[in-house]
Coordinates of C-alpha atoms in Angstrom, one line a residue:
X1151 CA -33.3 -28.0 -22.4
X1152 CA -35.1 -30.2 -19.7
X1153 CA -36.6 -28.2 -16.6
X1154 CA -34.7 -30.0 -14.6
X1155 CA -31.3 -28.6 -16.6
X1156 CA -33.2 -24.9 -16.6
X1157 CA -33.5 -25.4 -12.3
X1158 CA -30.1 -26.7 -11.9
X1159 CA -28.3 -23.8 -13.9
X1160 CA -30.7 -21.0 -12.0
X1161 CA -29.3 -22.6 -8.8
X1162 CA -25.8 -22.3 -9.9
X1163 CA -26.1 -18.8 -11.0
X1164 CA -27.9 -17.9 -8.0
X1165 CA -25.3 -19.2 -5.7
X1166 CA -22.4 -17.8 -8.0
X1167 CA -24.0 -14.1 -7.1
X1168 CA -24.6 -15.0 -3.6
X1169 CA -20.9 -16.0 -3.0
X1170 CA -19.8 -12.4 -4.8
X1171 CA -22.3 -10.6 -2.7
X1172 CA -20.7 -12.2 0.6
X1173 CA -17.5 -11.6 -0.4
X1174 CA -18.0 -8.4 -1.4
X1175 CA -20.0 -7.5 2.0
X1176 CA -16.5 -8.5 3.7
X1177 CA -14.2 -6.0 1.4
X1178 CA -14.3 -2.3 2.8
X1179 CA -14.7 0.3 0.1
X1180 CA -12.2 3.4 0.3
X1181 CA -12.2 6.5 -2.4
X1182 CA -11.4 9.6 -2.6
X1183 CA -11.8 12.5 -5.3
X1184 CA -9.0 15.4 -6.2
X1185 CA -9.2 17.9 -8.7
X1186 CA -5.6 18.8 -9.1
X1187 CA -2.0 18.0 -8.1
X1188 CA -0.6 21.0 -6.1
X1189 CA 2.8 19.8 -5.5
X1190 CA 4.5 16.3 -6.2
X1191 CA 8.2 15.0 -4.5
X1192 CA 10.1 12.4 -6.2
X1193 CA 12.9 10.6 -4.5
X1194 CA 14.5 7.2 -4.5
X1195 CA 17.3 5.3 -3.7
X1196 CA 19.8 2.9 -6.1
X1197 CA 21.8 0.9 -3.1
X1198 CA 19.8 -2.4 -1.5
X1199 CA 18.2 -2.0 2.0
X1200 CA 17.2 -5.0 4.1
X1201 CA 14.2 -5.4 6.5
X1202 CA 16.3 -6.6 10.0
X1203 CA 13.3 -7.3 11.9
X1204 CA 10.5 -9.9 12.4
X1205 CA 6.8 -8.6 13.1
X1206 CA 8.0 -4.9 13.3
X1207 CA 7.3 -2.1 10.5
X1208 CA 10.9 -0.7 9.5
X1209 CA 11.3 2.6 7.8
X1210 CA 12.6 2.3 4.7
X1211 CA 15.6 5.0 4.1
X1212 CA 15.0 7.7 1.7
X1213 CA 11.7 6.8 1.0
X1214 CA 10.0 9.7 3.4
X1215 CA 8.3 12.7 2.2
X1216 CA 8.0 16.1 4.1
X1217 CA 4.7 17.8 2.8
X1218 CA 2.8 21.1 3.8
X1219 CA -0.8 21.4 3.8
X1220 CA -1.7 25.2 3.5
X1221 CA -3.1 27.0 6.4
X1222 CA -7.2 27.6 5.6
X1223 CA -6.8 24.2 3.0
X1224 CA -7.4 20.5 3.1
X1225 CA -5.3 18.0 0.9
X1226 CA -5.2 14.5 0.5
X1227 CA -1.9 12.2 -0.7
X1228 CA -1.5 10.2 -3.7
X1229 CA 1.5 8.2 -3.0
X1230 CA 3.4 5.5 -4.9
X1231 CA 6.3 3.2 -3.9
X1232 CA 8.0 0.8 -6.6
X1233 CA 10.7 -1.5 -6.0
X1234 CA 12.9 -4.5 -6.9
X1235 CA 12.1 -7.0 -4.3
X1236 CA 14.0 -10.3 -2.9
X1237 CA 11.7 -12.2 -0.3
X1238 CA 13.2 -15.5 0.8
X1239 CA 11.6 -17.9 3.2
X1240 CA 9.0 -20.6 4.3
X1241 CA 6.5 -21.1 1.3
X1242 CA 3.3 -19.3 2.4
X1243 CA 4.7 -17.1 4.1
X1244 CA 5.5 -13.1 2.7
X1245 CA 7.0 -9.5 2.7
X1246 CA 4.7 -6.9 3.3
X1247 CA 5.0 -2.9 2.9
X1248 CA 2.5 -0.1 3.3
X1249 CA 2.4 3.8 3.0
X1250 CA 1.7 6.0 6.1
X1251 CA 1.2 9.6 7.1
X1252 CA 2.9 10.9 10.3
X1253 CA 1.2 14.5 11.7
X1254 CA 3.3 16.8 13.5
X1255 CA 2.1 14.7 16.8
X1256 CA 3.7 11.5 15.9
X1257 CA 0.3 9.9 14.9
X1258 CA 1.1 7.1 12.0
X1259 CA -2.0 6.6 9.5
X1260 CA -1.6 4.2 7.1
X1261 CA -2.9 5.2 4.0
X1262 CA -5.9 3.7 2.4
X1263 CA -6.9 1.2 1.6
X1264 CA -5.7 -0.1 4.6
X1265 CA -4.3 -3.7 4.6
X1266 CA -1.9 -3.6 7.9
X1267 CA 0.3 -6.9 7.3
X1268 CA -2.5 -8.8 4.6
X1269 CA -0.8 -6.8 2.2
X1270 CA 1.7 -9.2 0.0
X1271 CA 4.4 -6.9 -1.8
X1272 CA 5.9 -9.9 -2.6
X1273 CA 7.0 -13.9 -1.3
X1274 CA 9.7 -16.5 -1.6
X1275 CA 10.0 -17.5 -5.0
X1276 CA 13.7 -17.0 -5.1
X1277 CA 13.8 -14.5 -7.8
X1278 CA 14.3 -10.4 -7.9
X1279 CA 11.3 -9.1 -9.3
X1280 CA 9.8 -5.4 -9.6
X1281 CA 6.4 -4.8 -7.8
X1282 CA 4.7 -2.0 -6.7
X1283 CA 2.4 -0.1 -4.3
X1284 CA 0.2 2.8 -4.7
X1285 CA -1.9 4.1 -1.9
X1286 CA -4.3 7.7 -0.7
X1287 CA -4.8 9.6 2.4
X1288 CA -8.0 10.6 3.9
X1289 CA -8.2 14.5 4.1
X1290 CA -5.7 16.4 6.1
X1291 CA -6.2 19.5 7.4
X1292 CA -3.6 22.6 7.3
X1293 CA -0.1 21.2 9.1
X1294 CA 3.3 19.4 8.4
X1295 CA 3.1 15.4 7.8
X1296 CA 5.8 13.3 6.9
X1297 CA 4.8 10.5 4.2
X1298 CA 6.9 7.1 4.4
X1299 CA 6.7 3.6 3.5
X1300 CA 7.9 0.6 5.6
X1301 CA 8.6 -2.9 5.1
X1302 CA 8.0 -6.1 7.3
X1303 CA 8.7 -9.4 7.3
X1304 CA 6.5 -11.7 8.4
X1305 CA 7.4 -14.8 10.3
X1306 CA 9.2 -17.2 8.6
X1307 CA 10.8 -14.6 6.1
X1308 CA 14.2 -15.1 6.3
X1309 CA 14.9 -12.3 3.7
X1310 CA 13.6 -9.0 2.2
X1311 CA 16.0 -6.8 0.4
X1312 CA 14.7 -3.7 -1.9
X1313 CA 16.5 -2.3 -4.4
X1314 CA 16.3 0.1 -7.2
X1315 CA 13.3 1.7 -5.8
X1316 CA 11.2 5.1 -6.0
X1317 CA 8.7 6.8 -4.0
X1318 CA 6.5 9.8 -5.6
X1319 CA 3.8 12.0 -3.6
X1320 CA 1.5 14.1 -5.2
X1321 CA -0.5 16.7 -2.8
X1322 CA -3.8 16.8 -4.3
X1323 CA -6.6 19.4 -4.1
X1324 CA -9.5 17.8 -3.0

């Protein structure tokens, strides 16, 4: 192999690690470690429910959690939301969902890692499809929370129906 073919594929390699290492720098880490499952709540629905709005998180029924953390205790929330999805509209545009924790307050945290609206639970392809979403809380201290997941569509979604879908909690022991 000629040094000039040895310099060229050094360059190339070096440059493939350096376009990782920026877009690595731009991604935000998020972890969290349990040691056991104290309680988990199943629930889930069989009927269709439609996102009305544009731009606004909706609520999606049934799929809300009550959960207790223990006075003197800290827990953190494994949650995960599976669905069959319909998302019609304008081609790059899609439906987004997230998890969130509501305190006793009214505060809304959504759970990590946190995406806001980047998150694509699915787009306009025309077909029903299952997809899924699993998501964790920080640490919350002893008090009541309610755990939900909401749906949005984003601008030129025309339609997002879910259907068949299931939401599990587990309150884990950190």
């Amino acid at each position: 192999m000629s040094r000039l073919v040895k310099v060229a594929s050094a360059a190339v390699a070096l440059s493939g690690v350096l376009a990782l290492t920026v877009t690595a720098a731009q991604a935000v880490a998020s972890s969290q470690t349990g040691t056991q499952t104290s309680a988990q709540y199943f629930t889930g629905e069989s009927g269709p429910w439609t996102a009305q709005t544009i731009g606004a998180w909706g609520n999606i029924p049934t799929a809300s959690v009550n959960i207790t953390v223990p006075t003197g205790t800290t827990r953190f929330v494994d949650a995960r939301f599976t669905a069959e999805s319909v998302c019609a509209g304008t081609a790059g545009a899609w439906c987004s969902a997230r998890i969130v924790v509501v305190n006793s307050a009214g505060t809304t945290t959504e759970l990590q890692p946190v995406a806001g609206t980047d998150y694509k639970f699915d787009s306009p392809d025309g077909a029903e499809e299952a997809h899924a979403l699993e998501r964790f809380s920080p640490s919350l201290g002893p008090g009541t929370y309610t755990v939900r997941v909401q749906a949005l569509r984003i601008s030129g979604i025309s339609q997002f129906i879910l259907d068949d879908y299931a939401f599990t909690v587990g309150l884990v022991e950190p």
